[in-house]
Short mmCIF file of N, CA and C in Angstrom, two decimals:
data_model
loop_
_atom_site.label_atom_id
_atom_site.label_comp_id
_atom_site.label_asym_id
_atom_site.label_seq_id
_atom_site.Cartn_x
_atom_site.Cartn_y
_atom_site.Cartn_z
N ASN A 1 134.58 37.72 197.60
CA ASN A 1 134.80 37.86 199.05
C ASN A 1 134.74 36.47 199.70
N GLU A 2 135.96 35.91 199.96
CA GLU A 2 135.95 34.55 200.46
C GLU A 2 135.78 34.68 202.04
N LYS A 3 135.22 33.53 202.50
CA LYS A 3 134.91 33.35 203.94
C LYS A 3 136.20 33.11 204.67
N MET A 4 136.37 33.75 205.88
CA MET A 4 137.52 33.58 206.75
C MET A 4 137.33 32.45 207.64
N ILE A 5 138.35 31.65 207.93
CA ILE A 5 138.31 30.43 208.88
C ILE A 5 139.46 30.54 209.78
N ASN A 6 139.31 29.80 210.90
CA ASN A 6 140.38 29.62 211.84
C ASN A 6 141.00 28.24 211.67
N CYS A 7 142.16 28.02 212.10
CA CYS A 7 142.75 26.67 212.01
C CYS A 7 141.95 25.65 212.79
N LEU A 8 141.89 24.44 212.33
CA LEU A 8 141.15 23.38 213.01
C LEU A 8 141.79 23.10 214.36
N LEU A 9 142.99 23.54 214.58
CA LEU A 9 143.67 23.27 215.86
C LEU A 9 143.69 24.52 216.74
N LYS A 10 142.78 25.36 216.52
CA LYS A 10 142.64 26.63 217.36
C LYS A 10 142.64 26.31 218.80
N LEU A 11 141.93 25.27 219.25
CA LEU A 11 141.75 24.90 220.63
C LEU A 11 143.07 24.49 221.31
N ARG A 12 144.01 24.01 220.45
CA ARG A 12 145.35 23.68 220.94
C ARG A 12 146.30 24.93 221.06
N GLY A 13 145.85 26.09 220.43
CA GLY A 13 146.61 27.26 220.55
C GLY A 13 146.95 27.89 219.14
N CYS A 14 146.63 27.32 218.09
CA CYS A 14 147.00 27.91 216.76
C CYS A 14 146.15 29.17 216.55
N ASP A 15 146.79 30.26 216.28
CA ASP A 15 146.00 31.50 216.05
C ASP A 15 145.91 31.88 214.55
N TRP A 16 146.19 30.90 213.65
CA TRP A 16 146.12 31.13 212.20
C TRP A 16 144.72 31.31 211.77
N SER A 17 144.48 32.25 210.91
CA SER A 17 143.13 32.47 210.26
C SER A 17 143.44 33.03 208.88
N ASP A 18 142.62 32.67 207.97
CA ASP A 18 142.82 33.07 206.60
C ASP A 18 141.46 32.58 205.83
N THR A 19 141.60 32.73 204.49
CA THR A 19 140.44 32.29 203.65
C THR A 19 140.38 30.78 203.56
N VAL A 20 139.18 30.27 203.30
CA VAL A 20 138.91 28.82 203.19
C VAL A 20 139.97 28.11 202.19
N GLY A 21 140.33 28.74 201.16
CA GLY A 21 141.20 28.15 200.15
C GLY A 21 142.54 27.88 200.65
N THR A 22 143.05 28.61 201.70
CA THR A 22 144.38 28.49 202.13
C THR A 22 144.54 27.56 203.32
N GLY A 23 143.34 27.13 203.89
CA GLY A 23 143.30 26.27 205.12
C GLY A 23 144.03 24.91 204.86
N VAL A 24 143.83 24.28 203.81
CA VAL A 24 144.49 22.97 203.52
C VAL A 24 146.00 23.21 203.47
N HIS A 25 146.48 24.19 202.88
CA HIS A 25 147.95 24.43 202.85
C HIS A 25 148.51 24.77 204.28
N HIS A 26 147.73 25.45 205.04
CA HIS A 26 148.16 25.75 206.40
C HIS A 26 148.36 24.50 207.22
N LEU A 27 147.50 23.47 207.10
CA LEU A 27 147.48 22.23 207.88
C LEU A 27 148.78 21.49 207.57
N GLU A 28 149.28 21.59 206.40
CA GLU A 28 150.54 20.90 206.02
C GLU A 28 151.65 21.42 206.79
N ASP A 29 151.62 22.68 207.27
CA ASP A 29 152.73 23.26 208.00
C ASP A 29 152.39 23.60 209.46
N CYS A 30 151.19 23.48 209.91
CA CYS A 30 150.69 23.88 211.24
C CYS A 30 151.58 23.13 212.31
N VAL A 31 152.18 23.92 213.27
CA VAL A 31 153.12 23.34 214.26
C VAL A 31 152.24 22.67 215.38
N TYR A 32 150.90 22.83 215.42
CA TYR A 32 150.02 22.20 216.38
C TYR A 32 149.52 20.74 215.95
N LEU A 33 149.79 20.44 214.70
CA LEU A 33 149.41 19.11 214.27
C LEU A 33 150.26 18.06 214.91
N THR A 34 149.68 16.90 215.26
CA THR A 34 150.33 15.88 215.95
C THR A 34 151.01 14.94 214.96
N GLU A 35 152.29 14.64 215.21
CA GLU A 35 153.08 13.66 214.45
C GLU A 35 153.84 12.72 215.34
N ALA A 36 154.36 11.67 214.76
CA ALA A 36 155.11 10.66 215.47
C ALA A 36 156.59 11.13 215.56
N CYS A 37 157.26 10.73 216.63
CA CYS A 37 158.66 11.12 216.74
C CYS A 37 159.38 10.55 215.54
N PRO A 38 160.16 11.42 214.89
CA PRO A 38 160.85 11.04 213.67
C PRO A 38 161.93 9.95 213.89
N LEU A 39 162.32 9.80 215.12
CA LEU A 39 163.29 8.71 215.37
C LEU A 39 162.69 7.35 215.70
N GLY A 40 161.27 7.47 215.96
CA GLY A 40 160.55 6.25 216.14
C GLY A 40 160.51 5.70 217.59
N CYS A 41 160.75 6.62 218.56
CA CYS A 41 160.80 6.09 219.92
C CYS A 41 159.32 5.70 220.37
N VAL A 42 159.28 4.73 221.24
CA VAL A 42 157.95 4.30 221.75
C VAL A 42 157.71 4.54 223.16
N SER A 43 156.51 4.66 223.61
CA SER A 43 156.11 4.89 224.94
C SER A 43 156.43 3.66 225.83
N LEU A 44 156.97 3.87 227.00
CA LEU A 44 157.34 2.79 227.82
C LEU A 44 156.36 2.41 228.93
N ASP A 45 155.36 3.32 229.09
CA ASP A 45 154.35 3.04 230.10
C ASP A 45 153.02 3.67 229.69
N GLY A 46 152.04 3.46 230.56
CA GLY A 46 150.73 4.06 230.37
C GLY A 46 149.94 3.27 229.36
N GLU A 47 148.78 3.88 228.96
CA GLU A 47 147.86 3.19 228.07
C GLU A 47 148.43 3.17 226.65
N ARG A 48 149.44 3.93 226.32
CA ARG A 48 150.06 3.96 224.97
C ARG A 48 151.35 3.20 224.92
N LYS A 49 151.61 2.35 225.97
CA LYS A 49 152.83 1.57 226.02
C LYS A 49 153.10 0.76 224.70
N GLY A 50 154.24 0.88 224.22
CA GLY A 50 154.64 0.17 223.00
C GLY A 50 154.32 0.85 221.78
N GLU A 51 153.58 2.02 221.79
CA GLU A 51 153.18 2.76 220.59
C GLU A 51 154.24 3.84 220.37
N VAL A 52 154.33 4.18 219.10
CA VAL A 52 155.32 5.26 218.75
C VAL A 52 154.81 6.56 219.39
N VAL A 53 155.69 7.28 220.05
CA VAL A 53 155.37 8.53 220.81
C VAL A 53 154.97 9.61 219.71
N LYS A 54 153.80 10.24 219.99
CA LYS A 54 153.31 11.31 219.26
C LYS A 54 153.19 12.66 219.94
N MET A 55 153.46 13.71 219.30
CA MET A 55 153.49 15.07 219.92
C MET A 55 153.14 16.11 218.87
N GLU A 56 152.86 17.25 219.26
CA GLU A 56 152.64 18.42 218.35
C GLU A 56 153.92 18.75 217.67
N ARG A 57 153.92 19.05 216.48
CA ARG A 57 155.11 19.33 215.64
C ARG A 57 156.10 20.35 216.37
N ARG A 58 155.48 21.25 217.05
CA ARG A 58 156.26 22.35 217.67
C ARG A 58 157.13 21.80 218.78
N HIS A 59 156.89 20.60 219.30
CA HIS A 59 157.61 19.97 220.31
C HIS A 59 158.71 19.03 219.83
N ILE A 60 158.61 18.67 218.54
CA ILE A 60 159.50 17.66 217.99
C ILE A 60 161.01 18.09 218.07
N PRO A 61 161.36 19.30 217.61
CA PRO A 61 162.76 19.61 217.68
C PRO A 61 163.43 19.47 219.11
N GLY A 62 162.73 19.97 220.14
CA GLY A 62 163.30 19.80 221.50
C GLY A 62 163.32 18.34 221.92
N HIS A 63 162.29 17.63 221.61
CA HIS A 63 162.24 16.17 221.92
C HIS A 63 163.44 15.51 221.35
N VAL A 64 163.68 15.60 220.04
CA VAL A 64 164.79 15.00 219.38
C VAL A 64 166.17 15.40 219.88
N ARG A 65 166.20 16.69 220.22
CA ARG A 65 167.49 17.27 220.71
C ARG A 65 167.74 16.89 222.15
N ASP A 66 166.78 16.87 222.95
CA ASP A 66 166.95 16.82 224.40
C ASP A 66 166.45 15.52 225.15
N SER A 67 165.39 14.95 224.70
CA SER A 67 164.87 13.88 225.51
C SER A 67 164.48 12.60 224.80
N CYS A 68 164.52 12.47 223.60
CA CYS A 68 164.25 11.24 222.88
C CYS A 68 165.27 10.21 223.23
N PRO A 69 164.74 8.94 223.71
CA PRO A 69 165.73 7.95 224.07
C PRO A 69 166.53 7.39 222.83
N LEU A 70 166.02 7.67 221.62
CA LEU A 70 166.74 7.14 220.49
C LEU A 70 167.72 8.24 219.87
N ARG A 71 167.87 9.41 220.46
CA ARG A 71 168.74 10.45 219.95
C ARG A 71 170.21 10.01 220.18
N GLU A 72 171.05 10.40 219.29
CA GLU A 72 172.43 10.00 219.39
C GLU A 72 173.11 10.93 220.41
N VAL A 73 173.88 10.33 221.36
CA VAL A 73 174.70 11.03 222.32
C VAL A 73 176.13 10.56 222.27
N VAL A 74 177.04 11.36 222.75
CA VAL A 74 178.44 11.13 222.74
C VAL A 74 178.87 10.69 224.14
N CYS A 75 179.53 9.60 224.30
CA CYS A 75 180.14 9.23 225.59
C CYS A 75 181.28 10.14 225.92
N GLU A 76 181.16 10.81 227.12
CA GLU A 76 182.22 11.64 227.53
C GLU A 76 183.58 11.13 227.78
N PHE A 77 183.63 9.75 227.88
CA PHE A 77 184.93 9.10 228.16
C PHE A 77 185.57 8.63 226.92
N CYS A 78 184.82 7.88 226.02
CA CYS A 78 185.49 7.37 224.84
C CYS A 78 185.11 8.11 223.55
N GLU A 79 184.22 9.03 223.65
CA GLU A 79 183.70 9.88 222.54
C GLU A 79 182.96 9.02 221.52
N GLY A 80 182.57 7.77 221.82
CA GLY A 80 181.75 6.99 220.98
C GLY A 80 180.36 7.47 220.98
N GLU A 81 179.60 7.25 219.90
CA GLU A 81 178.24 7.60 219.76
C GLU A 81 177.32 6.41 220.06
N VAL A 82 176.34 6.60 220.88
CA VAL A 82 175.37 5.65 221.25
C VAL A 82 173.99 6.31 221.39
N THR A 83 172.87 5.53 221.38
CA THR A 83 171.61 6.22 221.66
C THR A 83 171.56 6.49 223.12
N ALA A 84 170.75 7.49 223.42
CA ALA A 84 170.59 7.95 224.92
C ALA A 84 170.14 6.77 225.74
N SER A 85 169.28 5.90 225.28
CA SER A 85 168.83 4.80 226.04
C SER A 85 169.84 3.78 226.26
N GLU A 86 170.98 3.75 225.45
CA GLU A 86 171.96 2.76 225.62
C GLU A 86 173.17 3.23 226.40
N MET A 87 173.15 4.60 226.85
CA MET A 87 174.28 5.18 227.54
C MET A 87 174.73 4.42 228.77
N ASN A 88 173.79 4.06 229.73
CA ASN A 88 174.14 3.35 230.92
C ASN A 88 174.78 2.05 230.59
N PRO A 89 174.09 1.17 229.75
CA PRO A 89 174.80 -0.09 229.39
C PRO A 89 176.08 0.07 228.76
N HIS A 90 176.28 1.18 227.94
CA HIS A 90 177.60 1.41 227.31
C HIS A 90 178.59 1.75 228.36
N LEU A 91 178.24 2.54 229.28
CA LEU A 91 179.11 2.94 230.38
C LEU A 91 179.68 1.74 231.24
N GLU A 92 178.76 0.73 231.40
CA GLU A 92 179.15 -0.51 232.15
C GLU A 92 180.34 -1.20 231.45
N ASN A 93 180.43 -1.02 230.16
CA ASN A 93 181.57 -1.70 229.38
C ASN A 93 182.55 -0.77 228.68
N CYS A 94 182.45 0.51 228.95
CA CYS A 94 183.33 1.50 228.26
C CYS A 94 184.79 1.28 228.65
N ASP A 95 185.67 1.07 227.71
CA ASP A 95 187.05 0.86 228.01
C ASP A 95 187.79 2.07 228.59
N GLU A 96 187.21 3.31 228.34
CA GLU A 96 187.75 4.52 228.77
C GLU A 96 187.30 5.01 230.04
N LEU A 97 186.34 4.35 230.65
CA LEU A 97 185.77 4.79 231.90
C LEU A 97 186.77 4.78 233.06
N PRO A 98 187.00 5.94 233.73
CA PRO A 98 187.97 6.00 234.76
C PRO A 98 187.51 5.28 236.02
N LEU A 99 188.38 4.59 236.76
CA LEU A 99 187.99 3.89 237.91
C LEU A 99 188.45 4.67 239.12
N PRO A 100 187.81 4.71 240.31
CA PRO A 100 186.50 4.20 240.41
C PRO A 100 185.45 5.06 239.92
N PHE A 101 184.52 4.48 239.26
CA PHE A 101 183.35 5.26 238.75
C PHE A 101 182.11 4.31 238.75
N VAL A 102 181.03 4.93 239.33
CA VAL A 102 179.73 4.20 239.37
C VAL A 102 178.77 4.68 238.43
N VAL A 103 178.23 3.92 237.55
CA VAL A 103 177.27 4.36 236.60
C VAL A 103 176.00 4.80 237.38
N GLU A 104 175.40 5.84 236.84
CA GLU A 104 174.18 6.46 237.58
C GLU A 104 172.92 5.61 237.44
N LYS A 105 172.93 4.47 238.22
CA LYS A 105 171.74 3.71 238.38
C LYS A 105 171.89 2.72 239.51
N GLU A 106 171.04 1.76 239.73
CA GLU A 106 171.20 0.88 240.87
C GLU A 106 172.38 -0.02 240.68
N ARG A 107 173.50 0.35 241.21
CA ARG A 107 174.73 -0.40 241.17
C ARG A 107 175.21 -0.72 242.54
N LYS A 108 174.29 -0.81 243.51
CA LYS A 108 174.65 -1.01 244.94
C LYS A 108 175.40 -2.36 245.15
N ASP A 109 175.23 -3.36 244.26
CA ASP A 109 175.84 -4.58 244.40
C ASP A 109 177.30 -4.51 243.96
N ILE A 110 177.84 -3.50 243.44
CA ILE A 110 179.18 -3.44 243.04
C ILE A 110 179.97 -2.53 244.01
N PRO A 111 180.91 -3.15 244.72
CA PRO A 111 181.73 -2.39 245.71
C PRO A 111 182.56 -1.31 245.00
N VAL A 112 182.74 -0.23 245.58
CA VAL A 112 183.65 0.86 245.08
C VAL A 112 184.78 1.00 246.09
N HIS A 113 186.03 0.83 245.63
CA HIS A 113 187.13 0.90 246.47
C HIS A 113 187.84 2.26 246.27
N LEU A 114 187.99 3.03 247.32
CA LEU A 114 188.65 4.30 247.23
C LEU A 114 189.88 4.29 248.11
N ASP A 115 190.68 3.32 247.96
CA ASP A 115 191.95 3.16 248.72
C ASP A 115 193.01 4.21 248.34
#
């Protein structure tokens, strides 16, 4: 009769429980365990500035798909692939960018002519 245990990450929300012998194997797959971004993005502000971003495993797929600055995205104009963080600089030099077009950032210094 083996003793039953809860996941060490129960306070984060993991509801796993089983026998002591299976606990180690569970932690290998627990979605509440913290891991670094697989693309290696770093925090840009706060006390963790410059460190690789870490999150619970369950958040990694959405982060990589939707918000990681190092995810690959496709330019809607030239269909070239760039990292999300490089999209605005790419648009400033994209040969397929229709004119007039203002890149979504502080470009107040560039006049837009709509003649």
